[in-house]
Amino acid sequence: MAGNWKMYKTPAEGKTFVRSLAQRIGTVEHAVVVVAPPFTGLSAAVDAALGTSVSVAAQNVFWDEQGAFTGEISPPMLTSLGVRWVIIGHSERRLLFGETDQGVARKVRAALDHGLLPILCVGETEEEREAGLTEERLASQVSKGLADVRPDEAQLLTLAYEPVWAIGTGKTATPEIAQEAISFVRGRVAAALDPEAAQVIRILYGGSVKPDNIGELMVQADIDGALVGGASLDVESFAAIVEYPR
Ligand code: 13P
């Protein structure tokens, strides 16, 4: 269960949030709980998460270790802070900041090479869905994003299916639509890596996940967790998602 804070929360707010969340959820055995603050809040969040059931993700990473790349952050810069996870290829990065499938693949490879656990995001836009291009888009994002990954690395990888039309819109994909797309994505992982990798890889659903729809999403056969935006900004609602009715 991962909370993507996007461009919200100062370091102090993030620290308070992680402390309260950790206290609220206690020891969690049924799920891995991850929060993804902005870069400036990573260090404070890692400190607050030490010794708790919460771990910390960055929202982006560059592929080189160092160099003349103004504004970028490298994998060793993240690991040196104690960050364990990184979201890669979120649709906001692809659509607003021009990230390409090739860049996404390089970031996934660099993350793995430095011991960071990638959460690779894929998803179609509303126009693509209406034009019947959902599967084509997902197939291409999966095969290109995983181009440099080996099948034996599948247990280190998490995918997130986030239909762009469901992000921040309050329009959740129905559990059936989410299941259908995620099952398709799992099939493409089998093709890109191998069938065993497709079984081990974790696949999350993201897009307007809330405490009142998490239960019906989680009962779907292929949905292993959620990548939560808006509802992860509030301790009570994110805790309720983590503790979804099982
Ligand atoms: P919302 O949960 O706000 O729709 O955002 C989803 C998302 O983009 C998570 O990465």
PDB file of N, CA and C and ligand atoms in Angstrom, residues 2-6 87 90-92 121 160 162-163 166-171 205-210 226-233, ligand 1:
ATOM      1  N   ALA A   2       0.867   1.942  -1.091  1.00  0.00           N
ATOM      2  CA  ALA A   2       1.791   3.064  -1.222  1.00  0.00           C
ATOM      3  C   ALA A   2       1.036   4.374  -1.373  1.00  0.00           C
ATOM      4  N   GLY A   3       1.490   5.380  -0.642  1.00  0.00           N
ATOM      5  CA  GLY A   3       0.892   6.712  -0.720  1.00  0.00           C
ATOM      6  C   GLY A   3       1.816   7.638  -1.477  1.00  0.00           C
ATOM      7  N   ASN A   4       1.340   8.152  -2.599  1.00  0.00           N
ATOM      8  CA  ASN A   4       2.110   9.110  -3.393  1.00  0.00           C
ATOM      9  C   ASN A   4       1.626  10.510  -3.021  1.00  0.00           C
ATOM     10  N   TRP A   5       2.487  11.234  -2.296  1.00  0.00           N
ATOM     11  CA  TRP A   5       2.076  12.558  -1.808  1.00  0.00           C
ATOM     12  C   TRP A   5       2.129  13.627  -2.886  1.00  0.00           C
ATOM     13  N   LYS A   6       2.742  13.294  -4.040  1.00  0.00           N
ATOM     14  CA  LYS A   6       2.898  14.284  -5.117  1.00  0.00           C
ATOM     15  C   LYS A   6       3.552  15.549  -4.540  1.00  0.00           C
ATOM     16  N   ILE A  87       9.146   5.560  -7.155  1.00  0.00           N
ATOM     17  CA  ILE A  87       8.102   5.545  -8.181  1.00  0.00           C
ATOM     18  C   ILE A  87       8.739   5.996  -9.497  1.00  0.00           C
ATOM     19  N   HIS A  90       5.471   7.783 -13.428  1.00  0.00           N
ATOM     20  CA  HIS A  90       4.098   8.186 -13.102  1.00  0.00           C
ATOM     21  C   HIS A  90       3.523   8.970 -14.288  1.00  0.00           C
ATOM     22  N   SER A  91       2.224   8.858 -14.513  1.00  0.00           N
ATOM     23  CA  SER A  91       1.627   9.520 -15.689  1.00  0.00           C
ATOM     24  C   SER A  91       1.827  11.032 -15.655  1.00  0.00           C
ATOM     25  N   GLU A  92       1.906  11.614 -14.446  1.00  0.00           N
ATOM     26  CA  GLU A  92       2.157  13.062 -14.390  1.00  0.00           C
ATOM     27  C   GLU A  92       3.560  13.379 -14.913  1.00  0.00           C
ATOM     28  N   CYS A 121       4.993   2.771 -13.109  1.00  0.00           N
ATOM     29  CA  CYS A 121       3.587   3.103 -13.404  1.00  0.00           C
ATOM     30  C   CYS A 121       3.281   3.009 -14.892  1.00  0.00           C
ATOM     31  N   ALA A 160       2.418  -0.465 -11.224  1.00  0.00           N
ATOM     32  CA  ALA A 160       1.173   0.175 -10.792  1.00  0.00           C
ATOM     33  C   ALA A 160       0.380   0.510 -12.044  1.00  0.00           C
ATOM     34  N   GLU A 162      -2.327   2.642 -13.398  1.00  0.00           N
ATOM     35  CA  GLU A 162      -3.063   3.851 -13.043  1.00  0.00           C
ATOM     36  C   GLU A 162      -3.681   4.436 -14.310  1.00  0.00           C
ATOM     37  N   PRO A 163      -4.958   4.144 -14.553  1.00  0.00           N
ATOM     38  CA  PRO A 163      -5.592   4.747 -15.727  1.00  0.00           C
ATOM     39  C   PRO A 163      -5.646   6.262 -15.532  1.00  0.00           C
ATOM     40  N   ALA A 166      -8.623   8.148 -14.244  1.00  0.00           N
ATOM     41  CA  ALA A 166      -9.111   7.895 -12.881  1.00  0.00           C
ATOM     42  C   ALA A 166      -8.277   8.608 -11.828  1.00  0.00           C
ATOM     43  N   ILE A 167      -7.223   9.322 -12.259  1.00  0.00           N
ATOM     44  CA  ILE A 167      -6.322   9.949 -11.291  1.00  0.00           C
ATOM     45  C   ILE A 167      -6.839  11.322 -10.879  1.00  0.00           C
ATOM     46  N   GLY A 168      -7.132  11.472  -9.597  1.00  0.00           N
ATOM     47  CA  GLY A 168      -7.548  12.769  -9.062  1.00  0.00           C
ATOM     48  C   GLY A 168      -8.908  13.225  -9.568  1.00  0.00           C
ATOM     49  N   THR A 169      -9.636  12.342 -10.227  1.00  0.00           N
ATOM     50  CA  THR A 169     -10.905  12.732 -10.838  1.00  0.00           C
ATOM     51  C   THR A 169     -12.100  12.260 -10.020  1.00  0.00           C
ATOM     52  N   GLY A 170     -11.842  11.360  -9.049  1.00  0.00           N
ATOM     53  CA  GLY A 170     -12.946  10.752  -8.323  1.00  0.00           C
ATOM     54  C   GLY A 170     -13.580   9.624  -9.121  1.00  0.00           C
ATOM     55  N   LYS A 171     -13.150   9.434 -10.384  1.00  0.00           N
ATOM     56  CA  LYS A 171     -13.668   8.336 -11.216  1.00  0.00           C
ATOM     57  C   LYS A 171     -12.777   7.123 -11.007  1.00  0.00           C
ATOM     58  N   TYR A 205      -3.142  -1.160  -8.088  1.00  0.00           N
ATOM     59  CA  TYR A 205      -4.082  -0.301  -8.812  1.00  0.00           C
ATOM     60  C   TYR A 205      -3.969   1.105  -8.236  1.00  0.00           C
ATOM     61  N   GLY A 206      -4.039   2.117  -9.084  1.00  0.00           N
ATOM     62  CA  GLY A 206      -4.058   3.503  -8.614  1.00  0.00           C
ATOM     63  C   GLY A 206      -5.040   4.335  -9.401  1.00  0.00           C
ATOM     64  N   GLY A 207      -5.685   5.268  -8.725  1.00  0.00           N
ATOM     65  CA  GLY A 207      -6.665   6.152  -9.373  1.00  0.00           C
ATOM     66  C   GLY A 207      -7.896   6.262  -8.508  1.00  0.00           C
ATOM     67  N   SER A 208      -7.970   7.354  -7.702  1.00  0.00           N
ATOM     68  CA  SER A 208      -9.125   7.607  -6.836  1.00  0.00           C
ATOM     69  C   SER A 208      -9.421   6.456  -5.871  1.00  0.00           C
ATOM     70  N   VAL A 209      -8.361   5.814  -5.356  1.00  0.00           N
ATOM     71  CA  VAL A 209      -8.556   4.805  -4.304  1.00  0.00           C
ATOM     72  C   VAL A 209      -8.896   5.531  -2.997  1.00  0.00           C
ATOM     73  N   LYS A 210      -9.939   5.031  -2.325  1.00  0.00           N
ATOM     74  CA  LYS A 210     -10.423   5.636  -1.079  1.00  0.00           C
ATOM     75  C   LYS A 210     -10.724   4.508  -0.093  1.00  0.00           C
ATOM     76  N   ALA A 226      -2.401  -1.010  -3.643  1.00  0.00           N
ATOM     77  CA  ALA A 226      -2.866   0.242  -4.231  1.00  0.00           C
ATOM     78  C   ALA A 226      -1.787   1.317  -4.165  1.00  0.00           C
ATOM     79  N   LEU A 227      -1.796   2.177  -5.171  1.00  0.00           N
ATOM     80  CA  LEU A 227      -0.973   3.384  -5.170  1.00  0.00           C
ATOM     81  C   LEU A 227      -1.955   4.543  -5.033  1.00  0.00           C
ATOM     82  N   VAL A 228      -1.893   5.201  -3.877  1.00  0.00           N
ATOM     83  CA  VAL A 228      -2.937   6.143  -3.475  1.00  0.00           C
ATOM     84  C   VAL A 228      -2.409   7.571  -3.525  1.00  0.00           C
ATOM     85  N   GLY A 229      -3.142   8.469  -4.158  1.00  0.00           N
ATOM     86  CA  GLY A 229      -2.754   9.878  -4.195  1.00  0.00           C
ATOM     87  C   GLY A 229      -3.455  10.640  -3.086  1.00  0.00           C
ATOM     88  N   GLY A 230      -4.517  11.340  -3.451  1.00  0.00           N
ATOM     89  CA  GLY A 230      -5.228  12.239  -2.525  1.00  0.00           C
ATOM     90  C   GLY A 230      -5.521  11.635  -1.159  1.00  0.00           C
ATOM     91  N   ALA A 231      -6.013  10.401  -1.135  1.00  0.00           N
ATOM     92  CA  ALA A 231      -6.422   9.793   0.137  1.00  0.00           C
ATOM     93  C   ALA A 231      -5.232   9.371   0.994  1.00  0.00           C
ATOM     94  N   SER A 232      -4.005   9.514   0.466  1.00  0.00           N
ATOM     95  CA  SER A 232      -2.835   9.174   1.293  1.00  0.00           C
ATOM     96  C   SER A 232      -2.315  10.398   2.039  1.00  0.00           C
ATOM     97  N   LEU A 233      -2.950  11.541   1.846  1.00  0.00           N
ATOM     98  CA  LEU A 233      -2.468  12.775   2.485  1.00  0.00           C
ATOM     99  C   LEU A 233      -3.024  12.957   3.885  1.00  0.00           C
TER     100      LEU A 233
HETATM  101  P1  13P B   1      -5.498   9.840  -6.700  1.00  0.00           P
HETATM  102  O1  13P B   1      -5.586   8.725  -5.689  1.00  0.00           O
HETATM  103  O2  13P B   1      -5.497  11.211  -6.095  1.00  0.00           O
HETATM  104  O3  13P B   1      -6.490   9.663  -7.816  1.00  0.00           O
HETATM  105  O4  13P B   1      -4.034   9.720  -7.380  1.00  0.00           O
HETATM  106  C1  13P B   1      -3.612   8.484  -7.869  1.00  0.00           C
HETATM  107  C2  13P B   1      -2.176   8.583  -8.210  1.00  0.00           C
HETATM  108  O5  13P B   1      -1.778   9.225  -9.154  1.00  0.00           O
HETATM  109  C3  13P B   1      -1.215   7.876  -7.327  1.00  0.00           C
HETATM  110  O6  13P B   1       0.053   7.828  -7.902  1.00  0.00           O
END
